[in-house]
Tab-separated table of C-alpha atoms and ligand atoms in Angstrom:
chain	number	residue	atom	x	y	z
A	46	MET	CA	1.613	43.711	206.590
A	47	CYS	CA	0.628	46.813	204.467
A	48	ILE	CA	-2.704	47.998	203.995
A	49	PHE	CA	-2.087	49.012	200.221
A	50	CYS	CA	-0.842	45.276	199.492
A	51	ASP	CA	-4.034	44.243	201.272
A	52	ILE	CA	-6.050	46.419	199.017
A	53	VAL	CA	-4.159	45.258	195.769
A	54	GLU	CA	-4.943	41.665	196.974
A	55	GLY	CA	-8.760	42.640	197.537
A	56	LYS	CA	-8.541	41.754	201.172
A	57	ILE	CA	-9.377	45.319	202.075
A	58	PRO	CA	-12.294	46.729	200.061
A	59	SER	CA	-11.844	49.819	197.970
A	60	THR	CA	-13.523	51.587	194.993
A	61	LYS	CA	-11.379	51.142	191.981
A	62	VAL	CA	-11.334	53.562	189.162
A	63	TYR	CA	-8.386	52.099	187.197
A	64	GLU	CA	-6.485	48.733	187.027
A	65	ASP	CA	-4.007	47.274	184.688
A	66	GLU	CA	-1.308	44.620	184.930
A	67	TYR	CA	1.104	46.746	187.252
A	68	VAL	CA	-1.034	49.484	188.986
A	69	ILE	CA	-4.450	50.012	190.465
A	70	ALA	CA	-6.009	53.442	191.170
A	71	ILE	CA	-8.562	53.754	194.013
A	72	ARG	CA	-10.861	56.656	195.631
A	73	ASP	CA	-9.042	57.802	198.740
A	74	LEU	CA	-10.993	57.097	201.867
A	75	ASN	CA	-10.654	60.637	202.952
A	76	PRO	CA	-10.875	63.036	199.745
A	77	GLN	CA	-9.417	66.482	200.052
A	78	ALA	CA	-11.135	67.584	196.716
A	79	PRO	CA	-13.882	66.537	194.616
A	80	VAL	CA	-11.808	64.172	192.878
A	81	HIS	CA	-9.063	62.417	195.021
A	82	ASP	CA	-7.714	59.131	193.920
A	83	LEU	CA	-4.465	57.169	194.750
A	84	VAL	CA	-2.334	55.454	191.963
A	85	ILE	CA	-0.839	52.305	193.512
A	86	PRO	CA	1.719	49.912	192.154
A	87	LYS	CA	0.501	46.484	192.761
A	88	LYS	CA	4.358	45.546	193.680
A	89	HIS	CA	5.403	46.779	197.152
A	90	PHE	CA	7.926	49.727	197.025
A	91	ASP	CA	8.184	51.625	200.265
A	92	ASN	CA	8.482	55.144	198.510
A	93	ILE	CA	9.658	56.947	195.302
A	94	VAL	CA	13.264	56.422	196.227
A	95	ASP	CA	12.660	52.642	196.772
A	96	LEU	CA	10.679	52.437	193.351
A	97	ALA	CA	13.375	54.334	191.351
A	98	ALA	CA	16.115	52.004	193.011
A	99	ALA	CA	14.425	48.664	192.620
A	100	ASP	CA	12.314	48.998	189.607
A	101	ASP	CA	13.541	48.714	186.061
A	102	GLY	CA	11.246	51.205	184.966
A	103	THR	CA	8.208	49.088	184.159
A	104	TYR	CA	6.340	50.313	187.332
A	105	SER	CA	7.396	53.831	186.969
A	106	ALA	CA	6.220	54.043	183.494
A	107	ALA	CA	2.924	52.391	184.335
A	108	VAL	CA	2.263	54.745	187.250
A	109	ILE	CA	2.560	57.841	184.719
A	110	ASP	CA	0.215	55.972	182.118
A	111	ALA	CA	-2.237	55.414	185.057
A	112	ILE	CA	-2.234	58.759	186.195
A	113	ALA	CA	-3.253	60.059	182.701
A	114	GLU	CA	-5.953	57.294	182.576
A	115	VAL	CA	-7.443	58.501	186.020
A	116	ALA	CA	-7.503	61.895	185.025
A	117	LYS	CA	-9.366	61.152	182.029
A	118	ALA	CA	-11.620	58.809	183.484
A	119	GLU	CA	-12.469	61.294	186.278
A	120	GLY	CA	-12.868	63.968	183.566
A	121	ILE	CA	-10.109	66.359	185.239
A	122	ASP	CA	-7.253	65.977	182.431
A	123	GLU	CA	-7.475	69.739	181.767
A	124	GLY	CA	-6.195	70.432	185.320
A	125	PHE	CA	-5.105	68.161	188.248
A	126	ARG	CA	-2.560	67.786	190.721
A	127	VAL	CA	-0.206	65.056	191.400
A	128	ILE	CA	1.287	64.689	195.005
A	129	ASN	CA	3.756	62.008	196.109
A	130	ASN	CA	4.533	62.139	199.764
A	131	CYS	CA	7.982	60.467	200.398
A	132	GLY	CA	8.956	59.582	204.023
A	133	ALA	CA	7.362	60.319	207.311
A	134	ASP	CA	8.841	64.041	207.259
A	135	ALA	CA	6.789	64.622	204.335
A	136	GLY	CA	3.708	63.293	205.623
A	137	GLN	CA	3.880	59.769	204.060
A	138	SER	CA	1.576	57.735	206.252
A	139	VAL	CA	1.222	54.580	204.257
A	140	MET	CA	4.576	53.193	203.397
A	141	HIS	CA	3.768	51.714	200.111
A	142	VAL	CA	4.442	54.326	197.314
A	143	HIS	CA	1.430	56.041	195.970
A	144	PHE	CA	0.433	59.035	194.094
A	145	HIS	CA	-2.367	61.314	194.812
A	146	VAL	CA	-4.387	62.413	191.820
A	147	ILE	CA	-6.220	65.560	192.942
A	148	GLY	CA	-8.854	67.647	191.147
A	149	GLY	CA	-12.371	69.077	190.290
A	150	ARG	CA	-11.567	72.223	191.758
A	151	LYS	CA	-9.404	75.325	190.987
A	152	PHE	CA	-6.085	75.345	192.995
A	153	GLU	CA	-4.238	78.421	194.173
A	154	GLU	CA	-0.915	79.320	192.378
A	155	LYS	CA	1.235	78.095	195.454
A	156	ILE	CA	1.938	74.764	195.467
A	157	ILE	CA	1.828	74.362	199.242
B	329	LIG	P1	-0.019	59.549	202.536
B	329	LIG	O1	-0.507	60.319	203.657
B	329	LIG	O2	0.774	58.266	202.727
B	329	LIG	O3	0.693	60.172	201.389
B	329	LIG	O4	-1.417	59.100	201.784
B	329	LIG	C1	-2.103	58.139	202.298
B	329	LIG	C2	-3.450	58.246	201.835
B	329	LIG	O5	-4.304	56.948	201.951
B	329	LIG	C3	-4.479	59.206	202.687
B	329	LIG	O6	-4.898	60.230	202.021
B	329	LIG	C4	-5.557	58.311	203.202
B	329	LIG	O7	-6.980	59.141	203.296
B	329	LIG	C5	-5.539	57.249	202.327
B	329	LIG	N1	-6.054	55.895	203.009
B	329	LIG	C6	-5.679	55.278	204.182
B	329	LIG	N2	-5.932	53.979	204.367
B	329	LIG	C7	-7.053	53.926	203.285
B	329	LIG	C8	-7.878	52.760	203.005
B	329	LIG	O8	-7.987	51.921	203.661
B	329	LIG	N3	-8.511	53.101	201.657
B	329	LIG	C9	-8.359	54.096	201.003
B	329	LIG	N4	-9.148	53.912	199.871
B	329	LIG	N5	-7.588	55.223	201.157
B	329	LIG	C10	-6.902	55.049	202.622
B	330	LIG	ZN1	2.475	47.118	200.302
């Protein structure tokens, strides 16, 4: 049982901003900026370490392409942040790898 697998399968509703064979991107339920989307591989990987180990590169490449497509579709491709929380200590709350695409406002120079 994984909420992002359920979202991928359409069992839980979401607002999709991008989809291809390998990846979906949805609006975050609790946005931290004017644009806050989540790029989610359609196949379950626990985190980025699992993705790197278990994938032959197909999903990893699709994620990068999807991030760029989402940024363009949202009109933020001139400036945005990509965040991946890996593991509970980093604040990962959904244990299905996903990449936050955040923008629509100016960020401070400090990353955190
Ligand atoms: P994490 O903390 O794991 O890096 O990020 C999980 C993100 O998923 C959070 O930003 C949270 O708001 C979002 N989220 C959790 N449940 C749902 C949901 O059911 N639908 C959507 N669209 N976002 C969710
Ligand atoms: Zn999952």
